[in-house]
Amino acid sequence: MLEDLDLPVVQLALKRTIAVLKFPPSVADLREAVAELATQGQLTPGQAWGKITAALRAFGYYEPEKAREALGEDLWSMVGQMGGWTHLCECENPDVVGAQFERRYKAMLDRRKEQIQVPGKIKQQFALMLEQVTAKALCGPRGMAESGALARRE
């Protein structure tokens, strides 16, 4: 369950979990510690929004290229999700937009952490199972066998 992770990172995560847990760490504990190590140093949602508002003040409406350079690709991608640079510059209610941004940014961080915590093989198996369940649900009560028969008749 740890084969997809780098050994030195797992060893460091093991040392950390042994130091803070009362009982031996589970695989989930180790994967969570690895995810925390991998995401360490990332901006908090509040810090990220602060960086964007600072860029809005510094570069304004007319210099989106400089803002993009200052923010980096991750934050610039979030700016795009929020309606783009122009939209943020013209925003009349920055507190509301800031709260929305922070929720989206936190969700992105959570997705990144989950990408590390869940092994790749399990993600693939889950996606395959989800695809099969969805196909079965779309084909009605007789299931996927009928859908295959219908496809051959057409």
CSV table of N, CA and C in Angstrom, one decimal:
chain,number,residue,atom,x,y,z
A,1,MET,N,0.8,-1.2,0.0
A,1,MET,CA,0.0,0.0,0.0
A,1,MET,C,0.9,1.3,0.0
A,2,LEU,N,2.2,1.1,0.1
A,2,LEU,CA,3.1,2.3,0.1
A,2,LEU,C,4.0,2.3,-1.1
A,3,GLU,N,3.9,1.3,-2.0
A,3,GLU,CA,4.9,1.1,-3.0
A,3,GLU,C,4.9,2.3,-4.0
A,4,ASP,N,3.9,3.1,-4.1
A,4,ASP,CA,3.9,4.2,-5.1
A,4,ASP,C,4.6,5.4,-4.5
A,5,LEU,N,5.1,5.4,-3.2
A,5,LEU,CA,5.7,6.5,-2.6
A,5,LEU,C,7.2,6.3,-2.5
A,6,ASP,N,7.9,7.4,-2.5
A,6,ASP,CA,9.4,7.4,-2.4
A,6,ASP,C,9.8,6.9,-1.0
A,7,LEU,N,10.7,6.0,-0.9
A,7,LEU,CA,11.2,5.4,0.3
A,7,LEU,C,11.7,6.4,1.4
A,8,PRO,N,12.5,7.4,1.0
A,8,PRO,CA,13.0,8.4,2.0
A,8,PRO,C,11.9,9.2,2.6
A,9,VAL,N,10.9,9.5,1.8
A,9,VAL,CA,9.7,10.3,2.3
A,9,VAL,C,8.9,9.4,3.3
A,10,VAL,N,8.7,8.1,2.9
A,10,VAL,CA,8.0,7.2,3.8
A,10,VAL,C,8.7,7.1,5.1
A,11,GLN,N,10.0,6.9,5.0
A,11,GLN,CA,10.8,6.8,6.3
A,11,GLN,C,10.7,8.0,7.2
A,12,LEU,N,10.7,9.2,6.6
A,12,LEU,CA,10.6,10.4,7.3
A,12,LEU,C,9.2,10.5,7.9
A,13,ALA,N,8.2,10.1,7.2
A,13,ALA,CA,6.8,10.1,7.7
A,13,ALA,C,6.6,9.1,8.8
A,14,LEU,N,7.3,8.0,8.7
A,14,LEU,CA,7.2,7.0,9.7
A,14,LEU,C,7.8,7.5,11.0
A,15,LYS,N,9.0,8.1,10.9
A,15,LYS,CA,9.6,8.7,12.1
A,15,LYS,C,8.7,9.8,12.7
A,16,ARG,N,8.1,10.6,11.9
A,16,ARG,CA,7.2,11.6,12.4
A,16,ARG,C,6.0,11.0,13.1
A,17,THR,N,5.3,10.0,12.5
A,17,THR,CA,4.1,9.4,13.1
A,17,THR,C,4.5,8.6,14.4
A,18,ILE,N,5.6,8.0,14.4
A,18,ILE,CA,6.0,7.3,15.6
A,18,ILE,C,6.2,8.3,16.8
A,19,ALA,N,6.7,9.4,16.4
A,19,ALA,CA,7.0,10.5,17.5
A,19,ALA,C,5.7,11.1,18.0
A,20,VAL,N,4.7,11.1,17.2
A,20,VAL,CA,3.5,11.8,17.7
A,20,VAL,C,2.3,10.9,18.1
A,21,LEU,N,2.3,9.7,17.6
A,21,LEU,CA,1.2,8.8,17.9
A,21,LEU,C,1.5,7.9,19.1
A,22,LYS,N,0.4,7.5,19.8
A,22,LYS,CA,0.6,6.6,21.0
A,22,LYS,C,0.7,5.2,20.5
A,23,PHE,N,0.1,4.8,19.4
A,23,PHE,CA,0.2,3.4,18.9
A,23,PHE,C,0.9,3.4,17.6
A,24,PRO,N,1.4,2.2,17.1
A,24,PRO,CA,2.0,2.1,15.9
A,24,PRO,C,1.1,2.7,14.7
A,25,PRO,N,1.7,3.4,13.8
A,25,PRO,CA,1.0,4.0,12.7
A,25,PRO,C,0.4,3.0,11.7
A,26,SER,N,-0.8,3.3,11.3
A,26,SER,CA,-1.4,2.5,10.2
A,26,SER,C,-0.9,3.0,8.9
A,27,VAL,N,-1.3,2.3,7.8
A,27,VAL,CA,-0.9,2.8,6.5
A,27,VAL,C,-1.6,4.1,6.2
A,28,ALA,N,-2.8,4.3,6.7
A,28,ALA,CA,-3.5,5.6,6.5
A,28,ALA,C,-2.7,6.7,7.2
A,29,ASP,N,-2.2,6.4,8.4
A,29,ASP,CA,-1.5,7.4,9.2
A,29,ASP,C,-0.2,7.8,8.4
A,30,LEU,N,0.5,6.8,7.8
A,30,LEU,CA,1.7,7.1,7.1
A,30,LEU,C,1.4,7.9,5.8
A,31,ARG,N,0.4,7.5,5.1
A,31,ARG,CA,0.0,8.2,3.9
A,31,ARG,C,-0.4,9.6,4.2
A,32,GLU,N,-1.1,9.8,5.3
A,32,GLU,CA,-1.5,11.2,5.7
A,32,GLU,C,-0.2,12.0,6.0
A,33,ALA,N,0.7,11.4,6.7
A,33,ALA,CA,2.0,12.1,7.0
A,33,ALA,C,2.8,12.5,5.8
A,34,VAL,N,2.8,11.6,4.8
A,34,VAL,CA,3.5,11.8,3.5
A,34,VAL,C,2.8,13.0,2.8
A,35,ALA,N,1.4,13.0,2.8
A,35,ALA,CA,0.7,14.1,2.2
A,35,ALA,C,1.0,15.4,2.8
A,36,GLU,N,1.1,15.4,4.2
A,36,GLU,CA,1.4,16.6,4.9
A,36,GLU,C,2.8,17.1,4.6
A,37,LEU,N,3.7,16.2,4.4
A,37,LEU,CA,5.1,16.6,4.1
A,37,LEU,C,5.1,17.2,2.6
A,38,ALA,N,4.4,16.5,1.8
A,38,ALA,CA,4.4,17.0,0.4
A,38,ALA,C,3.7,18.3,0.2
A,39,THR,N,2.7,18.6,1.0
A,39,THR,CA,2.0,19.9,0.9
A,39,THR,C,2.5,21.0,1.8
A,40,GLN,N,3.5,20.7,2.6
A,40,GLN,CA,4.1,21.6,3.5
A,40,GLN,C,4.6,22.8,2.8
A,41,GLY,N,4.4,24.0,3.3
A,41,GLY,CA,4.9,25.2,2.6
A,41,GLY,C,4.0,25.8,1.7
A,42,GLN,N,2.8,25.2,1.4
A,42,GLN,CA,1.8,25.8,0.5
A,42,GLN,C,1.1,26.9,1.3
A,43,LEU,N,0.7,27.8,0.5
A,43,LEU,CA,-0.1,29.0,1.1
A,43,LEU,C,-1.4,28.5,1.7
A,44,THR,N,-1.8,29.1,2.8
A,44,THR,CA,-3.1,28.8,3.3
A,44,THR,C,-4.1,29.6,2.4
A,45,PRO,N,-5.4,29.3,2.5
A,45,PRO,CA,-6.4,30.0,1.7
A,45,PRO,C,-6.3,31.5,2.0
A,46,GLY,N,-6.2,31.9,3.2
A,46,GLY,CA,-6.1,33.4,3.5
A,46,GLY,C,-4.8,34.0,3.0
A,47,GLN,N,-3.7,33.3,3.0
A,47,GLN,CA,-2.4,33.8,2.5
A,47,GLN,C,-2.5,33.9,0.9
A,48,ALA,N,-3.2,32.9,0.3
A,48,ALA,CA,-3.3,33.0,-1.1
A,48,ALA,C,-4.2,34.2,-1.6
A,49,TRP,N,-5.3,34.4,-0.9
A,49,TRP,CA,-6.2,35.5,-1.2
A,49,TRP,C,-5.4,36.8,-0.9
A,50,GLY,N,-4.6,36.9,0.1
A,50,GLY,CA,-3.8,38.1,0.4
A,50,GLY,C,-2.9,38.4,-0.7
A,51,LYS,N,-2.3,37.3,-1.3
A,51,LYS,CA,-1.3,37.5,-2.4
A,51,LYS,C,-2.0,38.0,-3.6
A,52,ILE,N,-3.3,37.5,-3.9
A,52,ILE,CA,-4.0,38.0,-5.0
A,52,ILE,C,-4.5,39.5,-4.8
A,53,THR,N,-4.9,39.8,-3.6
A,53,THR,CA,-5.3,41.2,-3.4
A,53,THR,C,-4.1,42.2,-3.5
A,54,ALA,N,-3.0,41.7,-3.1
A,54,ALA,CA,-1.7,42.5,-3.2
A,54,ALA,C,-1.4,42.7,-4.7
A,55,ALA,N,-1.6,41.7,-5.5
A,55,ALA,CA,-1.3,41.8,-6.9
A,55,ALA,C,-2.4,42.7,-7.6
A,56,LEU,N,-3.6,42.6,-7.1
A,56,LEU,CA,-4.7,43.5,-7.7
A,56,LEU,C,-4.3,45.0,-7.4
A,57,ARG,N,-3.8,45.3,-6.3
A,57,ARG,CA,-3.4,46.6,-5.9
A,57,ARG,C,-2.1,47.0,-6.7
A,58,ALA,N,-1.2,46.1,-6.9
A,58,ALA,CA,0.1,46.4,-7.5
A,58,ALA,C,0.0,46.5,-9.0
A,59,PHE,N,-0.8,45.7,-9.6
A,59,PHE,CA,-0.8,45.6,-11.1
A,59,PHE,C,-2.1,46.1,-11.7
A,60,GLY,N,-3.2,46.0,-11.0
A,60,GLY,CA,-4.5,46.5,-11.5
A,60,GLY,C,-4.9,45.9,-12.8
A,61,TYR,N,-5.9,46.6,-13.4
A,61,TYR,CA,-6.6,46.2,-14.5
A,61,TYR,C,-5.7,46.0,-15.8
A,62,TYR,N,-4.7,46.9,-15.9
A,62,TYR,CA,-3.9,47.0,-17.1
A,62,TYR,C,-2.7,46.1,-17.2
A,63,GLU,N,-2.3,45.4,-16.2
A,63,GLU,CA,-1.1,44.6,-16.2
A,63,GLU,C,-1.3,43.2,-15.8
A,64,PRO,N,-2.2,42.5,-16.5
A,64,PRO,CA,-2.5,41.1,-16.0
A,64,PRO,C,-1.3,40.2,-16.2
A,65,GLU,N,-0.4,40.5,-17.2
A,65,GLU,CA,0.8,39.6,-17.5
A,65,GLU,C,1.7,39.7,-16.3
A,66,LYS,N,1.9,40.9,-15.7
A,66,LYS,CA,2.8,41.0,-14.6
A,66,LYS,C,2.1,40.3,-13.3
A,67,ALA,N,0.8,40.4,-13.2
A,67,ALA,CA,0.1,39.8,-12.1
A,67,ALA,C,0.3,38.3,-12.2
A,68,ARG,N,0.1,37.7,-13.4
A,68,ARG,CA,0.3,36.3,-13.6
A,68,ARG,C,1.7,35.8,-13.2
A,69,GLU,N,2.7,36.6,-13.6
A,69,GLU,CA,4.1,36.2,-13.3
A,69,GLU,C,4.3,36.3,-11.7
A,70,ALA,N,3.7,37.3,-11.1
A,70,ALA,CA,3.8,37.4,-9.7
A,70,ALA,C,3.1,36.4,-8.9
A,71,LEU,N,2.0,35.9,-9.4
A,71,LEU,CA,1.1,35.0,-8.7
A,71,LEU,C,1.6,33.5,-8.9
A,72,GLY,N,2.1,33.2,-10.0
A,72,GLY,CA,2.4,31.8,-10.4
A,72,GLY,C,1.2,31.1,-10.9
A,73,GLU,N,1.5,29.9,-11.5
A,73,GLU,CA,0.5,29.2,-12.3
A,73,GLU,C,-0.7,28.7,-11.4
A,74,ASP,N,-0.4,28.2,-10.2
A,74,ASP,CA,-1.5,27.7,-9.3
A,74,ASP,C,-2.5,28.8,-9.0
A,75,LEU,N,-2.0,29.9,-8.5
A,75,LEU,CA,-2.9,31.0,-8.2
A,75,LEU,C,-3.6,31.6,-9.4
A,76,TRP,N,-2.8,31.7,-10.5
A,76,TRP,CA,-3.4,32.3,-11.7
A,76,TRP,C,-4.6,31.4,-12.2
A,77,SER,N,-4.4,30.1,-12.1
A,77,SER,CA,-5.5,29.1,-12.4
A,77,SER,C,-6.7,29.4,-11.6
A,78,MET,N,-6.5,29.7,-10.3
A,78,MET,CA,-7.6,30.0,-9.4
A,78,MET,C,-8.3,31.3,-9.8
A,79,VAL,N,-7.5,32.3,-10.2
A,79,VAL,CA,-8.0,33.5,-10.7
A,79,VAL,C,-9.0,33.2,-11.9
A,80,GLY,N,-8.5,32.4,-12.8
A,80,GLY,CA,-9.4,32.0,-13.9
A,80,GLY,C,-10.7,31.4,-13.5
A,81,GLN,N,-10.6,30.5,-12.4
A,81,GLN,CA,-11.8,29.9,-11.9
A,81,GLN,C,-12.8,30.9,-11.3
A,82,MET,N,-12.2,32.0,-10.8
A,82,MET,CA,-13.0,33.0,-10.2
A,82,MET,C,-13.6,34.1,-11.2
A,83,GLY,N,-13.4,33.8,-12.5
A,83,GLY,CA,-14.0,34.7,-13.5
A,83,GLY,C,-12.9,35.5,-14.2
A,84,GLY,N,-11.7,35.3,-13.9
A,84,GLY,CA,-10.6,36.0,-14.6
A,84,GLY,C,-10.1,37.3,-13.9
A,85,TRP,N,-9.0,37.7,-14.4
A,85,TRP,CA,-8.4,38.9,-13.8
A,85,TRP,C,-9.2,40.2,-13.9
A,86,THR,N,-9.8,40.4,-15.0
A,86,THR,CA,-10.7,41.5,-15.2
A,86,THR,C,-11.8,41.5,-14.3
A,87,HIS,N,-12.4,40.4,-14.1
A,87,HIS,CA,-13.6,40.2,-13.2
A,87,HIS,C,-13.2,40.6,-11.7
A,88,LEU,N,-12.0,40.1,-11.3
A,88,LEU,CA,-11.5,40.4,-10.0
A,88,LEU,C,-11.2,41.9,-9.8
A,89,CYS,N,-10.7,42.5,-10.9
A,89,CYS,CA,-10.4,43.9,-10.8
A,89,CYS,C,-11.6,44.8,-10.7
A,90,GLU,N,-12.7,44.3,-11.3
A,90,GLU,CA,-14.0,45.1,-11.3
A,90,GLU,C,-14.9,44.7,-10.2
A,91,CYS,N,-14.5,43.8,-9.4
A,91,CYS,CA,-15.3,43.3,-8.3
A,91,CYS,C,-15.7,44.4,-7.3
A,92,GLU,N,-17.0,44.4,-7.0
A,92,GLU,CA,-17.6,45.4,-6.1
A,92,GLU,C,-17.7,44.9,-4.7
A,93,ASN,N,-17.6,43.6,-4.5
A,93,ASN,CA,-17.7,43.1,-3.2
A,93,ASN,C,-16.6,42.1,-2.9
A,94,PRO,N,-15.4,42.6,-2.6
A,94,PRO,CA,-14.2,41.8,-2.4
A,94,PRO,C,-14.3,40.8,-1.3
A,95,ASP,N,-15.1,41.1,-0.2
A,95,ASP,CA,-15.2,40.2,0.9
A,95,ASP,C,-15.9,38.9,0.5
A,96,VAL,N,-16.9,39.0,-0.3
A,96,VAL,CA,-17.7,37.9,-0.8
A,96,VAL,C,-16.8,37.1,-1.7
A,97,VAL,N,-16.2,37.7,-2.7
A,97,VAL,CA,-15.3,37.0,-3.6
A,97,VAL,C,-14.1,36.4,-2.9
A,98,GLY,N,-13.6,37.0,-1.9
A,98,GLY,CA,-12.5,36.5,-1.1
A,98,GLY,C,-12.9,35.2,-0.4
A,99,ALA,N,-14.1,35.2,0.2
A,99,ALA,CA,-14.6,34.0,0.9
A,99,ALA,C,-14.8,32.9,-0.1
A,100,GLN,N,-15.4,33.2,-1.3
A,100,GLN,CA,-15.6,32.2,-2.4
A,100,GLN,C,-14.2,31.6,-2.8
A,101,PHE,N,-13.3,32.5,-3.0
A,101,PHE,CA,-11.9,32.1,-3.4
A,101,PHE,C,-11.3,31.1,-2.4
A,102,GLU,N,-11.4,31.5,-1.1
A,102,GLU,CA,-10.8,30.7,0.0
A,102,GLU,C,-11.4,29.3,0.0
A,103,ARG,N,-12.7,29.2,-0.2
A,103,ARG,CA,-13.4,27.9,-0.2
A,103,ARG,C,-12.9,27.0,-1.4
A,104,ARG,N,-12.8,27.7,-2.6
A,104,ARG,CA,-12.3,26.9,-3.8
A,104,ARG,C,-10.8,26.5,-3.6
A,105,TYR,N,-10.0,27.4,-3.0
A,105,TYR,CA,-8.6,27.1,-2.8
A,105,TYR,C,-8.4,26.0,-1.8
A,106,LYS,N,-9.2,26.0,-0.8
A,106,LYS,CA,-9.1,24.9,0.2
A,106,LYS,C,-9.5,23.6,-0.4
A,107,ALA,N,-10.6,23.6,-1.3
A,107,ALA,CA,-11.0,22.4,-2.0
A,107,ALA,C,-9.8,21.9,-2.8
A,108,MET,N,-9.1,22.8,-3.5
A,108,MET,CA,-8.0,22.4,-4.4
A,108,MET,C,-6.9,21.7,-3.5
A,109,LEU,N,-6.6,22.3,-2.4
A,109,LEU,CA,-5.6,21.8,-1.5
A,109,LEU,C,-6.0,20.4,-1.0
A,110,ASP,N,-7.3,20.2,-0.6
A,110,ASP,CA,-7.8,19.0,-0.2
A,110,ASP,C,-7.7,17.9,-1.3
A,111,ARG,N,-8.0,18.3,-2.5
A,111,ARG,CA,-7.9,17.3,-3.6
A,111,ARG,C,-6.5,16.9,-3.8
A,112,ARG,N,-5.5,17.8,-3.7
A,112,ARG,CA,-4.1,17.5,-3.8
A,112,ARG,C,-3.7,16.5,-2.8
A,113,LYS,N,-4.1,16.8,-1.5
A,113,LYS,CA,-3.8,15.9,-0.4
A,113,LYS,C,-4.3,14.5,-0.6
A,114,GLU,N,-5.6,14.5,-1.1
A,114,GLU,CA,-6.2,13.2,-1.4
A,114,GLU,C,-5.5,12.4,-2.5
A,115,GLN,N,-5.0,13.1,-3.5
A,115,GLN,CA,-4.3,12.5,-4.6
A,115,GLN,C,-3.1,11.7,-4.0
A,116,ILE,N,-2.5,12.3,-3.0
A,116,ILE,CA,-1.3,11.7,-2.4
A,116,ILE,C,-1.7,10.5,-1.5
A,117,GLN,N,-2.8,10.7,-0.7
A,117,GLN,CA,-3.2,9.8,0.3
A,117,GLN,C,-3.7,8.5,-0.3
A,118,VAL,N,-4.4,8.6,-1.4
A,118,VAL,CA,-5.1,7.4,-2.0
A,118,VAL,C,-4.1,6.8,-3.1
A,119,PRO,N,-3.7,5.5,-2.9
A,119,PRO,CA,-2.8,4.9,-3.9
A,119,PRO,C,-3.4,4.9,-5.3
A,120,GLY,N,-2.5,5.1,-6.3
A,120,GLY,CA,-2.9,5.1,-7.7
A,120,GLY,C,-3.7,3.9,-8.1
A,121,LYS,N,-3.3,2.7,-7.7
A,121,LYS,CA,-4.1,1.5,-8.1
A,121,LYS,C,-5.5,1.5,-7.6
A,122,ILE,N,-5.7,2.0,-6.4
A,122,ILE,CA,-7.0,2.1,-5.8
A,122,ILE,C,-7.9,3.1,-6.5
A,123,LYS,N,-7.3,4.2,-6.9
A,123,LYS,CA,-8.0,5.3,-7.7
A,123,LYS,C,-8.4,4.7,-9.0
A,124,GLN,N,-7.5,3.9,-9.7
A,124,GLN,CA,-7.9,3.3,-10.9
A,124,GLN,C,-9.0,2.3,-10.8
A,125,GLN,N,-8.9,1.4,-9.7
A,125,GLN,CA,-10.0,0.4,-9.5
A,125,GLN,C,-11.3,1.1,-9.2
A,126,PHE,N,-11.3,2.2,-8.4
A,126,PHE,CA,-12.5,2.9,-8.1
A,126,PHE,C,-13.1,3.6,-9.3
A,127,ALA,N,-12.3,4.1,-10.2
A,127,ALA,CA,-12.8,4.8,-11.4
A,127,ALA,C,-13.4,3.7,-12.3
A,128,LEU,N,-12.8,2.5,-12.4
A,128,LEU,CA,-13.3,1.4,-13.3
A,128,LEU,C,-14.7,1.0,-12.7
A,129,MET,N,-14.7,0.8,-11.4
A,129,MET,CA,-16.0,0.4,-10.7
A,129,MET,C,-17.1,1.4,-10.9
A,130,LEU,N,-16.7,2.7,-10.8
A,130,LEU,CA,-17.7,3.7,-11.0
A,130,LEU,C,-18.2,3.8,-12.4
A,131,GLU,N,-17.3,3.5,-13.3
A,131,GLU,CA,-17.7,3.5,-14.8
A,131,GLU,C,-18.7,2.3,-15.0
A,132,GLN,N,-18.4,1.2,-14.4
A,132,GLN,CA,-19.3,0.0,-14.6
A,132,GLN,C,-20.7,0.3,-13.9
A,133,VAL,N,-20.7,0.8,-12.7
A,133,VAL,CA,-21.9,1.1,-12.0
A,133,VAL,C,-22.8,2.1,-12.8
A,134,THR,N,-22.1,3.1,-13.3
A,134,THR,CA,-22.8,4.2,-14.1
A,134,THR,C,-23.4,3.5,-15.4
A,135,ALA,N,-22.6,2.7,-16.1
A,135,ALA,CA,-23.1,2.1,-17.3
A,135,ALA,C,-24.3,1.2,-17.0
A,136,LYS,N,-24.2,0.5,-15.9
A,136,LYS,CA,-25.3,-0.4,-15.5
A,136,LYS,C,-26.6,0.4,-15.2
A,137,ALA,N,-26.4,1.5,-14.5
A,137,ALA,CA,-27.6,2.3,-14.2
A,137,ALA,C,-28.2,2.9,-15.4
A,138,LEU,N,-27.4,3.3,-16.4
A,138,LEU,CA,-27.9,3.9,-17.6
A,138,LEU,C,-28.6,2.9,-18.5
A,139,CYS,N,-28.2,1.6,-18.4
A,139,CYS,CA,-28.8,0.6,-19.2
A,139,CYS,C,-30.1,0.0,-18.7
A,140,GLY,N,-30.5,0.4,-17.6
A,140,GLY,CA,-31.8,-0.1,-17.0
A,140,GLY,C,-31.7,-1.4,-16.3
A,141,PRO,N,-32.8,-2.0,-15.9
A,141,PRO,CA,-32.9,-3.1,-15.0
A,141,PRO,C,-32.2,-4.4,-15.6
A,142,ARG,N,-32.1,-4.5,-16.9
A,142,ARG,CA,-31.4,-5.7,-17.4
A,142,ARG,C,-29.9,-5.6,-17.5
A,143,GLY,N,-29.4,-4.4,-17.2
A,143,GLY,CA,-27.9,-4.3,-17.1
A,143,GLY,C,-27.2,-4.1,-18.4
A,144,MET,N,-25.9,-4.3,-18.3
A,144,MET,CA,-25.0,-4.1,-19.4
A,144,MET,C,-25.1,-5.1,-20.5
A,145,ALA,N,-25.6,-6.3,-20.2
A,145,ALA,CA,-25.7,-7.3,-21.3
A,145,ALA,C,-26.7,-6.9,-22.3
A,146,GLU,N,-27.8,-6.3,-21.9
A,146,GLU,CA,-28.8,-5.8,-22.9
A,146,GLU,C,-28.2,-4.7,-23.7
A,147,SER,N,-27.5,-3.8,-23.1
A,147,SER,CA,-26.9,-2.7,-23.9
A,147,SER,C,-25.9,-3.2,-25.0
A,148,GLY,N,-25.2,-4.2,-24.7
A,148,GLY,CA,-24.3,-4.8,-25.7
A,148,GLY,C,-25.1,-5.5,-26.8
A,149,ALA,N,-26.2,-6.1,-26.4
A,149,ALA,CA,-27.0,-6.7,-27.5
A,149,ALA,C,-27.7,-5.7,-28.4
A,150,LEU,N,-28.1,-4.6,-27.8
A,150,LEU,CA,-28.7,-3.5,-28.6
A,150,LEU,C,-27.7,-2.9,-29.5
A,151,ALA,N,-26.5,-2.8,-29.0
A,151,ALA,CA,-25.4,-2.2,-29.8
A,151,ALA,C,-25.1,-3.1,-31.0
A,152,ARG,N,-25.2,-4.4,-30.8
A,152,ARG,CA,-24.9,-5.3,-31.9
A,152,ARG,C,-26.0,-5.3,-32.9
A,153,ARG,N,-27.2,-5.1,-32.5
A,153,ARG,CA,-28.4,-5.1,-33.5
A,153,ARG,C,-28.3,-3.8,-34.4
A,154,GLU,N,-27.8,-2.7,-33.9
A,154,GLU,CA,-27.8,-1.5,-34.6
A,154,GLU,C,-26.7,-1.5,-35.6
